């Protein structure tokens, strides 16, 4: 039985219950954070947080359109 690759699922219980394929990146993030090379850059650049968790379209074209809408909404909120 092949496992479904779950994209955008935020609920770990659902991932386990439905036997979705999941990659735990906890150790990767720890290693990255402990690397001085990256820590010295913290706070030197502006950060933009954009979540694509709500992009759940069934095809590429619709997903791109939804992302464009999310980005325009973000730009409208932050425009000076």
Tab-separated table of C-alpha atoms in Angstrom, residues 3-9 12 15-16 19-29:
chain	number	residue	atom	x	y	z
A	3	UNK	CA	1.248	6.245	1.280
A	4	UNK	CA	-0.211	9.617	0.357
A	5	UNK	CA	2.127	12.581	0.451
A	6	UNK	CA	0.315	15.155	2.512
A	7	UNK	CA	1.016	18.781	1.649
A	8	UNK	CA	-0.065	21.602	3.923
A	9	UNK	CA	-1.492	19.457	6.720
A	12	UNK	CA	-0.083	15.774	13.320
A	15	UNK	CA	-1.143	12.666	9.586
A	16	UNK	CA	-0.696	9.635	11.841
A	19	UNK	CA	-1.011	7.076	7.467
A	20	UNK	CA	0.177	10.049	5.410
A	21	UNK	CA	3.829	10.235	4.392
A	22	UNK	CA	5.585	12.670	6.744
A	23	UNK	CA	9.169	13.930	6.988
A	24	UNK	CA	10.216	15.201	10.410
A	25	UNK	CA	12.549	18.165	9.873
A	26	UNK	CA	13.080	18.893	13.573
A	27	UNK	CA	16.724	17.796	13.610
A	28	UNK	CA	17.433	19.630	10.351
A	29	UNK	CA	16.104	22.848	11.878
